[in-house]
Amino acid sequence: MLDWTFEKTADDVLYTAETACAVFRMDQPEYGSFSYETASGLKACSLFAQFGDFSESLALRSRRKPHVSENGEELSLDTENPIPFGAEPKVARTFRCDESTLAVSTTFSMRHSFKMQSIFAGGLEFSGAISKFAIQSVPEQAGVIDNTPAWQALSDTTEEAVLFDSAVPPLRLITAAADGSTLTFELGEDIWRWINARRISGTSRYTVTRKEGKLVFAWQLYTFTPENEETPMPDGRDWRLHYRLLAGTAVPETVKAADCKAVFDLCKAKVQSSALLSDGSKTICFSAAPALNVFKKWVRQQFAGAQEGDIFGLKVCGDHLCLNAAHMDRAKLKELPHWDAPAIAEAIRWAARQLAKYGARLVPVQEA
């Protein structure tokens, strides 16, 4: 059973959540906004965001709303930090923490009067027992994603070396300890939000730099880059970003289809053509609503026979990059880059929560 730990200070309340795999700390001054540290000593600390001249470090802590799920297997925390200067931009974050995952949803709220010249969305600083790391880029074309990590030993890099520099953030940044355990940053489903600067007269830049033996992952979300002198600086708006931090064990759990009561094979599922990848293949994009609906219907069909201890499986065909904007409920835009690994993870989470009512669970499997 997970629960929040509270520590009152003269100025605020500090929140901590500890699981067997990791510890999440919120509002610890030495860790910026929050930190997430694995049991093996791999750590990610957040960097403060900055709106023009105003840093998130100057923000007021106006809302903290913790929550514990009914079964005690998931914690959530809603936060809101307004910056009381200028046009008063605001940073709101929702954290969702389970045994081995921290999901973060960040909303930058900027009033219409705020002129968007520069937005630094913060980032993450990875430290601790890092032996090696891998940076997985977003593919240039839609299709199946190659998830083979290209490992680099941290000891083989030099101080101040820029290890990644792109207008598009990486899909994953994986850090690994000597024992094989990992701490992974994983981009949210909506890649297009991270690169939306190009649509509003701007550019974005994401870098990974080695500094003092740490990996600093910085997110320059927006820099106003006018085409000419007449291009107006855009007005403020809301901007939402999603990502996850995953604490991986040295020997991850693997379940075979033969050990499951039933398996849903996404590779062979019959779905509408609108749920297929934008590359013209017959491969399913699991971000598409029709694909999710077929899976959820199958899960509900298992309720009648589900019993205590039953294991159900989901077989997927890897991760996929897709450009079909309809999968993001924005069909008029035609193309919006997204990938379906986060959608698959969320579908597993939903199914596990439903099956838990019967004492059963759902897990990804390696073979059907």
XYZ file of C-alpha atoms in Angstrom:
368
model
C 0.000 0.000 0.000
C 1.428 3.352 -1.061
C 0.871 6.565 0.842
C 2.183 10.107 1.091
C 4.601 11.250 3.780
C 4.221 14.885 4.879
C 6.815 17.110 6.482
C 5.767 20.560 7.636
C 8.255 23.408 7.427
C 8.006 27.085 8.310
C 7.016 27.915 4.729
C 5.341 24.860 3.244
C 4.618 21.138 3.382
C 7.100 18.735 1.750
C 5.672 15.640 0.060
C 7.443 12.299 -0.274
C 6.293 8.979 -1.750
C 8.439 5.873 -1.321
C 7.987 2.572 -3.158
C 10.139 -0.543 -3.384
C 11.649 0.808 -6.626
C 12.009 4.558 -6.112
C 11.451 7.633 -3.967
C 9.601 10.719 -5.208
C 10.199 14.025 -3.410
C 8.243 17.190 -4.068
C 9.236 20.735 -3.072
C 12.603 19.832 -1.587
C 14.589 23.051 -2.222
C 17.836 21.231 -2.962
C 16.105 19.257 -5.730
C 14.448 22.126 -7.569
C 10.749 21.346 -7.950
C 10.950 17.578 -7.463
C 13.241 14.562 -7.626
C 12.879 10.849 -8.364
C 15.532 8.420 -7.126
C 15.680 4.662 -7.711
C 16.638 2.086 -5.115
C 19.966 1.609 -6.943
C 20.891 5.298 -6.579
C 19.994 6.677 -10.017
C 18.410 10.102 -9.631
C 16.541 12.651 -11.756
C 16.061 16.184 -10.416
C 13.893 18.731 -12.174
C 15.162 22.063 -13.455
C 13.107 25.201 -12.906
C 11.198 26.603 -15.874
C 11.714 30.195 -16.983
C 9.386 32.596 -18.780
C 11.451 35.388 -20.264
C 13.106 37.027 -17.240
C 11.019 35.230 -14.616
C 12.102 31.908 -13.121
C 9.831 29.284 -11.614
C 12.085 29.449 -8.548
C 10.286 32.752 -7.734
C 6.842 31.140 -7.869
C 4.370 30.927 -5.005
C 3.169 27.504 -3.903
C -0.572 28.032 -4.079
C -2.028 24.528 -4.407
C -1.039 21.036 -3.263
C -3.703 18.358 -3.582
C -2.513 14.806 -2.746
C -4.604 11.711 -3.439
C -4.355 7.961 -2.821
C -6.175 5.485 -5.070
C -8.811 3.177 -3.547
C -6.559 0.122 -3.803
C -3.518 2.008 -2.494
C -1.427 1.179 -5.555
C -1.237 4.686 -7.022
C -0.614 8.171 -5.680
C -1.280 11.499 -7.357
C -0.446 15.087 -6.510
C -1.826 18.235 -8.149
C 0.304 21.350 -7.801
C 0.084 24.956 -8.942
C 2.851 27.568 -8.825
C 2.023 31.113 -10.019
C 4.881 33.551 -10.600
C 3.750 36.885 -9.070
C 5.589 39.121 -11.527
C 4.881 40.589 -14.952
C 1.957 38.856 -16.639
C 2.025 36.256 -13.828
C 2.638 33.022 -15.757
C 1.719 29.855 -13.888
C 3.124 26.317 -13.748
C 0.694 23.519 -12.877
C 1.850 19.915 -12.582
C 0.074 16.657 -11.932
C 2.225 13.777 -10.700
C 1.047 10.159 -10.765
C 3.218 7.648 -8.978
C 2.964 3.858 -8.798
C 5.472 1.169 -7.839
C 7.942 1.931 -10.641
C 6.621 4.879 -12.670
C 6.299 8.621 -12.210
C 4.012 10.211 -14.818
C 4.245 14.009 -15.062
C 1.803 16.333 -16.809
C 2.879 19.989 -16.897
C 0.777 22.943 -18.006
C 2.357 26.346 -18.566
C -0.408 28.944 -18.367
C 0.422 32.318 -19.915
C -2.046 35.157 -20.144
C -2.826 36.829 -23.441
C -0.811 39.848 -22.258
C 2.327 37.725 -21.920
C 4.522 38.052 -25.009
C 6.204 34.772 -25.833
C 9.804 35.684 -26.508
C 11.436 32.784 -24.686
C 10.118 29.794 -22.732
C 12.539 27.468 -21.008
C 10.450 24.488 -19.909
C 13.034 23.305 -17.393
C 14.296 19.791 -17.833
C 15.957 17.068 -15.788
C 19.373 16.537 -14.245
C 20.404 12.874 -14.053
C 22.978 11.925 -11.430
C 23.964 9.169 -9.035
C 25.270 5.734 -9.917
C 25.260 6.191 -13.714
C 27.490 3.624 -15.428
C 26.186 4.063 -18.968
C 23.402 5.831 -20.836
C 21.519 5.721 -24.143
C 19.659 8.454 -26.035
C 16.916 7.319 -28.420
C 15.912 9.888 -31.037
C 12.499 10.344 -32.607
C 12.574 8.618 -36.039
C 12.335 10.793 -39.126
C 9.662 8.598 -40.723
C 6.442 7.032 -39.439
C 6.588 3.302 -38.786
C 7.940 0.742 -36.328
C 10.512 2.184 -33.891
C 13.841 0.467 -33.331
C 14.169 0.269 -29.539
C 17.697 -1.144 -29.464
C 19.637 1.164 -27.093
C 22.963 2.605 -28.324
C 24.799 2.525 -25.000
C 27.605 4.928 -24.126
C 29.763 4.629 -21.016
C 29.591 7.820 -18.971
C 33.323 7.479 -18.317
C 33.965 7.749 -22.073
C 32.446 11.239 -22.263
C 34.236 14.481 -21.459
C 33.182 17.274 -19.155
C 30.883 19.868 -20.805
C 30.404 17.570 -23.823
C 27.088 18.130 -25.656
C 25.774 14.599 -26.167
C 22.473 15.519 -27.836
C 21.310 18.692 -29.557
C 18.104 18.804 -31.584
C 14.907 20.748 -32.217
C 13.096 17.495 -31.365
C 13.442 15.914 -27.898
C 14.548 12.281 -27.597
C 11.934 9.576 -27.203
C 13.941 8.114 -24.344
C 16.972 8.965 -22.260
C 18.049 5.832 -20.409
C 20.548 5.838 -17.548
C 21.832 2.532 -16.172
C 23.715 1.506 -13.039
C 26.437 -1.131 -12.954
C 23.944 -3.746 -11.724
C 21.772 -3.269 -14.834
C 18.969 -1.318 -13.167
C 17.762 1.755 -15.072
C 16.094 5.124 -14.763
C 14.461 6.205 -18.016
C 12.910 9.440 -19.257
C 10.172 8.640 -21.766
C 8.495 11.274 -23.902
C 4.732 11.632 -23.745
C 2.445 10.403 -26.495
C 1.967 13.888 -27.950
C 5.370 14.566 -29.526
C 3.826 17.443 -31.473
C 3.380 19.555 -28.330
C 7.135 19.480 -27.700
C 7.887 20.799 -31.207
C 4.936 23.151 -31.646
C 7.232 26.204 -31.678
C 7.614 25.844 -35.437
C 3.894 26.560 -35.874
C 4.033 29.909 -34.068
C 7.103 31.709 -35.447
C 9.571 30.018 -33.152
C 12.181 27.338 -32.670
C 12.839 24.762 -29.968
C 16.052 23.169 -28.754
C 16.712 20.154 -26.555
C 20.182 19.312 -25.309
C 21.885 16.714 -23.137
C 25.184 17.898 -21.671
C 27.621 16.285 -19.266
C 28.299 18.625 -16.356
C 30.219 17.636 -13.207
C 29.623 13.972 -13.909
C 25.872 14.492 -14.383
C 23.655 14.480 -17.474
C 21.745 17.760 -17.821
C 18.717 17.438 -20.105
C 17.542 20.999 -20.938
C 14.268 21.952 -22.652
C 14.209 25.240 -24.552
C 10.575 24.916 -25.541
C 10.256 28.179 -27.440
C 12.421 30.980 -28.803
C 10.733 33.651 -30.903
C 12.334 33.491 -34.361
C 10.536 35.939 -36.686
C 10.643 35.451 -40.425
C 10.882 39.210 -40.883
C 10.539 42.473 -38.950
C 6.770 42.488 -39.409
C 6.226 39.116 -37.733
C 4.408 39.795 -34.432
C 5.535 38.161 -31.222
C 2.809 35.651 -30.285
C 0.557 36.194 -27.278
C 0.584 33.892 -24.299
C -1.335 30.629 -24.279
C -1.524 27.353 -22.371
C 1.147 24.786 -23.272
C 0.950 21.229 -21.976
C 3.730 18.606 -21.851
C 3.681 14.962 -20.759
C 6.477 12.559 -19.896
C 7.286 9.614 -17.629
C 10.189 8.474 -15.474
C 10.541 4.688 -15.271
C 12.505 2.822 -12.610
C 13.659 -0.449 -14.167
C 14.995 -3.416 -12.219
C 18.166 -5.298 -13.153
C 16.081 -8.370 -14.043
C 12.674 -7.158 -15.274
C 9.654 -9.406 -14.900
C 8.772 -11.341 -18.035
C 5.523 -13.194 -18.595
C 4.872 -15.647 -21.425
C 1.538 -16.051 -23.160
C 1.339 -19.660 -21.991
C 1.167 -18.409 -18.394
C -1.875 -16.222 -19.106
C -5.537 -17.148 -18.917
C -6.119 -15.171 -22.133
C -4.058 -12.905 -24.380
C -5.103 -9.962 -26.542
C -2.836 -9.910 -29.609
C -2.715 -6.339 -30.873
C -0.735 -7.486 -33.909
C -3.746 -9.461 -35.144
C -6.574 -7.275 -33.905
C -9.263 -6.312 -36.410
C -9.675 -2.538 -36.382
C -10.949 0.190 -38.671
C -8.536 1.433 -41.324
C -8.532 4.808 -39.555
C -6.520 3.192 -36.736
C -3.597 2.227 -38.967
C -0.238 3.990 -39.101
C 0.162 6.964 -41.414
C 2.959 5.183 -43.336
C 0.399 3.256 -45.404
C 1.126 -0.097 -43.783
C -1.388 -2.422 -42.128
C 0.206 -1.836 -38.719
C -2.014 -0.526 -35.930
C -1.331 2.737 -34.105
C -2.459 2.100 -30.551
C -3.005 5.831 -29.999
C -6.055 5.634 -32.264
C -9.402 5.467 -30.473
C -10.710 2.500 -32.557
C -7.734 0.378 -31.463
C -8.203 1.326 -27.820
C -11.929 0.574 -28.012
C -11.332 -2.930 -29.415
C -8.905 -3.678 -26.588
C -11.210 -2.292 -23.887
C -14.107 -4.348 -25.246
C -11.943 -7.483 -24.973
C -10.991 -6.628 -21.375
C -14.634 -6.203 -20.396
C -15.415 -9.623 -21.918
C -12.969 -11.187 -19.453
C -14.818 -9.914 -16.395
C -17.290 -12.813 -16.320
C -14.574 -15.461 -15.979
C -11.929 -13.491 -14.080
C -10.893 -14.996 -10.738
C -8.432 -14.267 -7.965
C -4.845 -14.721 -9.206
C -5.656 -14.779 -12.948
C -3.130 -13.209 -15.314
C -4.239 -11.757 -18.644
C -1.759 -10.685 -21.322
C -1.399 -7.989 -23.965
C 0.907 -8.672 -26.900
C 2.047 -5.624 -28.859
C 4.094 -5.299 -32.032
C 6.660 -2.841 -30.728
C 6.343 0.940 -30.565
C 5.270 3.081 -33.508
C 5.627 6.644 -34.735
C 2.566 8.009 -36.518
C 1.599 11.334 -38.077
C -2.193 10.938 -38.400
C -3.622 13.957 -36.559
C -7.013 12.233 -36.229
C -5.448 9.902 -33.660
C -4.906 13.012 -31.506
C -8.520 14.179 -32.094
C -7.304 16.994 -34.353
C -8.117 15.703 -37.816
C -8.165 19.175 -39.410
C -4.409 19.541 -38.831
C -3.770 16.383 -40.911
C -0.305 15.671 -39.448
C 0.683 15.623 -35.762
C 3.657 13.460 -34.703
C 2.877 11.020 -31.890
C 3.925 7.570 -30.733
C 1.919 4.836 -29.086
C 4.137 3.473 -26.276
C 2.539 5.835 -23.701
C -0.948 4.907 -24.964
C -0.144 1.216 -24.529
C 1.151 1.843 -21.004
C -2.003 3.793 -20.138
C -4.221 1.027 -21.592
C -2.427 -1.567 -19.443
C -2.890 0.669 -16.403
C -6.626 1.010 -17.131
C -7.072 -2.736 -17.671
C -5.112 -3.628 -14.544
C -7.313 -1.313 -12.499
C -10.487 -2.914 -13.891
C -9.291 -6.504 -13.450
C -8.031 -5.792 -9.935
C -11.674 -5.689 -8.845
C -11.721 -9.458 -9.509
C -8.283 -10.169 -8.069
C -6.795 -10.505 -11.568
C -4.206 -8.465 -13.459
C -3.018 -7.702 -16.987
C 0.625 -7.637 -18.102
C 2.498 -7.236 -21.411
C 3.688 -10.561 -22.830
C 6.511 -11.464 -25.184
C 4.774 -14.025 -27.343
C 1.212 -14.980 -28.268
